[in-house]
Amino acid sequence: MATRYPTTSISGMHRAMDRLVNEAFSPSHFGTIWPAQTSHKGQVLAPIDAYATDDEVVILAAIPGVSAEDIEINIEQ
């Protein structure tokens, strides 16, 4: 008769769920599955569309509940 350890399969499932949640909520080199993420400085990085014309750089960002006056854009090289 074989010995069975039902907690072994439960702990394996627990590890798999932990890994799934950690991967879903952690940034990677491919980005995240979430539309915005927090930077290391505690700032929010929103997804944007940006393009340049001959005269200007245009940045479009959908940030619900935030007025244009409350937005500060910093560009670092």
Tab-separated table of N, CA and C in Angstrom:
chain	number	residue	atom	x	y	z
A	1	MET	N	0.839	-1.173	0.000
A	1	MET	CA	0.000	0.000	0.000
A	1	MET	C	0.889	1.244	0.000
A	2	ALA	N	0.584	2.188	-0.871
A	2	ALA	CA	1.387	3.405	-1.007
A	2	ALA	C	0.975	4.433	0.041
A	3	THR	N	1.953	5.171	0.525
A	3	THR	CA	1.688	6.246	1.478
A	3	THR	C	1.388	7.521	0.698
A	4	ARG	N	0.352	8.229	1.103
A	4	ARG	CA	-0.028	9.473	0.429
A	4	ARG	C	0.119	10.633	1.389
A	5	TYR	N	0.562	11.752	0.861
A	5	TYR	CA	0.713	12.978	1.646
A	5	TYR	C	-0.091	14.089	0.957
A	6	PRO	N	-1.355	14.257	1.337
A	6	PRO	CA	-2.203	15.248	0.650
A	6	PRO	C	-1.690	16.679	0.787
A	7	THR	N	-0.945	16.983	1.839
A	7	THR	CA	-0.449	18.353	2.002
A	7	THR	C	0.637	18.688	0.992
A	8	THR	N	1.283	17.676	0.413
A	8	THR	CA	2.318	17.933	-0.590
A	8	THR	C	1.725	18.612	-1.816
A	9	SER	N	0.581	18.124	-2.296
A	9	SER	CA	-0.031	18.742	-3.475
A	9	SER	C	-0.583	20.125	-3.146
A	10	ILE	N	-1.067	20.322	-1.935
A	10	ILE	CA	-1.576	21.637	-1.532
A	10	ILE	C	-0.438	22.644	-1.447
A	11	SER	N	0.696	22.256	-0.883
A	11	SER	CA	1.817	23.191	-0.782
A	11	SER	C	2.380	23.511	-2.166
A	12	GLY	N	2.357	22.552	-3.086
A	12	GLY	CA	2.787	22.821	-4.458
A	12	GLY	C	1.863	23.819	-5.141
A	13	MET	N	0.561	23.668	-4.914
A	13	MET	CA	-0.401	24.610	-5.471
A	13	MET	C	-0.198	25.996	-4.849
A	14	HIS	N	0.084	26.042	-3.557
A	14	HIS	CA	0.332	27.308	-2.867
A	14	HIS	C	1.548	28.014	-3.465
A	15	ARG	N	2.618	27.288	-3.721
A	15	ARG	CA	3.820	27.877	-4.335
A	15	ARG	C	3.516	28.396	-5.741
A	16	ALA	N	2.729	27.633	-6.505
A	16	ALA	CA	2.376	28.061	-7.863
A	16	ALA	C	1.535	29.336	-7.834
A	17	MET	N	0.596	29.436	-6.898
A	17	MET	CA	-0.222	30.644	-6.774
A	17	MET	C	0.625	31.835	-6.337
A	18	ASP	N	1.549	31.624	-5.405
A	18	ASP	CA	2.457	32.699	-4.988
A	18	ASP	C	3.259	33.211	-6.174
A	19	ARG	N	3.777	32.301	-6.970
A	19	ARG	CA	4.578	32.683	-8.133
A	19	ARG	C	3.725	33.468	-9.134
A	20	LEU	N	2.487	33.031	-9.374
A	20	LEU	CA	1.588	33.712	-10.298
A	20	LEU	C	1.296	35.137	-9.833
A	21	VAL	N	0.981	35.303	-8.553
A	21	VAL	CA	0.673	36.630	-8.015
A	21	VAL	C	1.910	37.522	-8.036
A	22	ASN	N	3.061	36.988	-7.657
A	22	ASN	CA	4.291	37.782	-7.674
A	22	ASN	C	4.636	38.245	-9.081
A	23	GLU	N	4.465	37.394	-10.072
A	23	GLU	CA	4.763	37.779	-11.449
A	23	GLU	C	3.763	38.804	-11.968
A	24	ALA	N	2.497	38.689	-11.565
A	24	ALA	CA	1.473	39.620	-12.038
A	24	ALA	C	1.663	41.020	-11.468
A	25	PHE	N	2.144	41.127	-10.227
A	25	PHE	CA	2.259	42.426	-9.578
A	25	PHE	C	3.678	42.968	-9.553
A	26	SER	N	4.626	42.302	-10.159
A	26	SER	CA	6.011	42.758	-10.174
A	26	SER	C	6.390	43.221	-11.569
A	27	PRO	N	7.054	44.397	-11.669
A	27	PRO	CA	7.512	44.821	-12.989
A	27	PRO	C	8.623	43.907	-13.494
A	28	SER	N	8.674	43.741	-14.781
A	28	SER	CA	9.740	42.950	-15.389
A	28	SER	C	10.321	43.751	-16.543
A	29	HIS	N	11.267	43.185	-17.257
A	29	HIS	CA	11.824	43.912	-18.390
A	29	HIS	C	10.834	44.022	-19.543
A	30	PHE	N	9.682	43.351	-19.460
A	30	PHE	CA	8.633	43.490	-20.459
A	30	PHE	C	7.536	44.432	-20.000
A	31	GLY	N	7.648	45.032	-18.822
A	31	GLY	CA	6.604	45.889	-18.284
A	31	GLY	C	5.701	45.100	-17.359
A	32	THR	N	4.527	45.643	-17.081
A	32	THR	CA	3.581	44.950	-16.222
A	32	THR	C	2.272	44.773	-16.963
A	33	ILE	N	1.384	43.988	-16.397
A	33	ILE	CA	0.071	43.834	-16.999
A	33	ILE	C	-0.853	44.955	-16.562
A	34	TRP	N	-0.418	45.801	-15.660
A	34	TRP	CA	-1.240	46.888	-15.139
A	34	TRP	C	-0.950	48.162	-15.908
A	35	PRO	N	-1.968	49.040	-16.116
A	35	PRO	CA	-1.769	50.222	-16.944
A	35	PRO	C	-0.826	51.264	-16.362
A	36	ALA	N	-0.674	51.320	-15.069
A	36	ALA	CA	0.246	52.285	-14.459
A	36	ALA	C	1.013	51.573	-13.359
A	37	GLN	N	2.189	52.017	-13.105
A	37	GLN	CA	2.984	51.416	-12.046
A	37	GLN	C	3.654	52.511	-11.242
A	38	THR	N	4.109	52.183	-10.077
A	38	THR	CA	4.785	53.145	-9.224
A	38	THR	C	6.276	53.049	-9.464
A	39	SER	N	6.910	54.204	-9.604
A	39	SER	CA	8.355	54.209	-9.800
A	39	SER	C	9.046	54.057	-8.456
A	40	HIS	N	10.364	53.984	-8.479
A	40	HIS	CA	11.127	53.845	-7.243
A	40	HIS	C	11.051	55.088	-6.378
A	41	LYS	N	10.694	56.231	-6.959
A	41	LYS	CA	10.611	57.479	-6.211
A	41	LYS	C	9.214	57.713	-5.654
A	42	GLY	N	8.300	56.776	-5.828
A	42	GLY	CA	6.946	56.930	-5.330
A	42	GLY	C	6.050	57.692	-6.286
A	43	GLN	N	6.488	57.908	-7.494
A	43	GLN	CA	5.693	58.602	-8.490
A	43	GLN	C	4.937	57.575	-9.315
A	44	VAL	N	3.856	58.008	-9.948
A	44	VAL	CA	3.084	57.107	-10.797
A	44	VAL	C	3.506	57.315	-12.240
A	45	LEU	N	3.794	56.224	-12.915
A	45	LEU	CA	4.154	56.260	-14.326
A	45	LEU	C	2.945	55.811	-15.129
A	46	ALA	N	2.335	56.729	-15.875
A	46	ALA	CA	1.143	56.422	-16.659
A	46	ALA	C	1.546	56.038	-18.079
A	47	PRO	N	0.785	55.163	-18.722
A	47	PRO	CA	1.071	54.855	-20.123
A	47	PRO	C	0.804	56.087	-20.978
A	48	ILE	N	1.647	56.340	-21.958
A	48	ILE	CA	1.516	57.539	-22.786
A	48	ILE	C	1.674	57.203	-24.256
A	49	ASP	N	1.198	58.113	-25.094
A	49	ASP	CA	1.525	58.155	-26.511
A	49	ASP	C	2.303	59.444	-26.700
A	50	ALA	N	3.407	59.394	-27.398
A	50	ALA	CA	4.215	60.589	-27.623
A	50	ALA	C	4.702	60.607	-29.060
A	51	TYR	N	4.740	61.815	-29.616
A	51	TYR	CA	5.291	61.977	-30.957
A	51	TYR	C	5.843	63.386	-31.094
A	52	ALA	N	6.701	63.570	-32.064
A	52	ALA	CA	7.319	64.875	-32.299
A	52	ALA	C	6.900	65.409	-33.658
A	53	THR	N	6.658	66.713	-33.700
A	53	THR	CA	6.442	67.410	-34.963
A	53	THR	C	7.660	68.297	-35.194
A	54	ASP	N	7.612	69.110	-36.215
A	54	ASP	CA	8.726	70.031	-36.460
A	54	ASP	C	8.861	71.064	-35.343
A	55	ASP	N	7.745	71.378	-34.665
A	55	ASP	CA	7.736	72.460	-33.683
A	55	ASP	C	7.641	72.022	-32.227
A	56	GLU	N	7.185	70.800	-31.980
A	56	GLU	CA	6.916	70.429	-30.595
A	56	GLU	C	6.963	68.922	-30.389
A	57	VAL	N	6.987	68.544	-29.136
A	57	VAL	CA	6.825	67.154	-28.726
A	57	VAL	C	5.451	67.062	-28.080
A	58	VAL	N	4.626	66.147	-28.551
A	58	VAL	CA	3.266	65.990	-28.045
A	58	VAL	C	3.211	64.724	-27.208
A	59	ILE	N	2.687	64.856	-25.989
A	59	ILE	CA	2.537	63.720	-25.078
A	59	ILE	C	1.068	63.608	-24.709
A	60	LEU	N	0.477	62.461	-24.965
A	60	LEU	CA	-0.918	62.199	-24.629
A	60	LEU	C	-0.968	61.137	-23.545
A	61	ALA	N	-1.683	61.438	-22.465
A	61	ALA	CA	-1.817	60.479	-21.363
A	61	ALA	C	-3.232	60.559	-20.807
A	62	ALA	N	-3.855	59.423	-20.613
A	62	ALA	CA	-5.180	59.367	-19.993
A	62	ALA	C	-4.987	59.149	-18.499
A	63	ILE	N	-5.264	60.197	-17.726
A	63	ILE	CA	-5.104	60.113	-16.276
A	63	ILE	C	-6.414	60.601	-15.656
A	64	PRO	N	-7.388	59.719	-15.474
A	64	PRO	CA	-8.699	60.119	-14.960
A	64	PRO	C	-8.608	60.799	-13.599
A	65	GLY	N	-9.370	61.889	-13.446
A	65	GLY	CA	-9.442	62.580	-12.167
A	65	GLY	C	-8.299	63.538	-11.893
A	66	VAL	N	-7.398	63.740	-12.848
A	66	VAL	CA	-6.252	64.630	-12.653
A	66	VAL	C	-6.346	65.749	-13.680
A	67	SER	N	-6.235	67.003	-13.213
A	67	SER	CA	-6.276	68.130	-14.145
A	67	SER	C	-4.882	68.398	-14.700
A	68	ALA	N	-4.833	69.056	-15.843
A	68	ALA	CA	-3.557	69.351	-16.504
A	68	ALA	C	-2.644	70.191	-15.620
A	69	GLU	N	-3.213	71.056	-14.784
A	69	GLU	CA	-2.412	71.904	-13.900
A	69	GLU	C	-1.688	71.101	-12.818
A	70	ASP	N	-2.184	69.925	-12.514
A	70	ASP	CA	-1.591	69.091	-11.462
A	70	ASP	C	-0.512	68.142	-11.986
A	71	ILE	N	-0.215	68.208	-13.269
A	71	ILE	CA	0.748	67.288	-13.872
A	71	ILE	C	2.096	67.975	-14.027
A	72	GLU	N	3.144	67.298	-13.607
A	72	GLU	CA	4.511	67.772	-13.801
A	72	GLU	C	5.251	66.731	-14.628
A	73	ILE	N	5.873	67.173	-15.698
A	73	ILE	CA	6.608	66.264	-16.572
A	73	ILE	C	8.089	66.567	-16.457
A	74	ASN	N	8.872	65.552	-16.140
A	74	ASN	CA	10.328	65.672	-16.056
A	74	ASN	C	10.948	64.753	-17.089
A	75	ILE	N	11.901	65.281	-17.826
A	75	ILE	CA	12.608	64.486	-18.826
A	75	ILE	C	14.064	64.416	-18.412
A	76	GLU	N	14.561	63.198	-18.274
A	76	GLU	CA	15.954	62.987	-17.881
A	76	GLU	C	16.663	62.199	-18.961
A	77	GLN	N	17.933	62.479	-19.110
A	77	GLN	CA	18.710	61.742	-20.092
A	77	GLN	C	19.694	60.850	-19.400
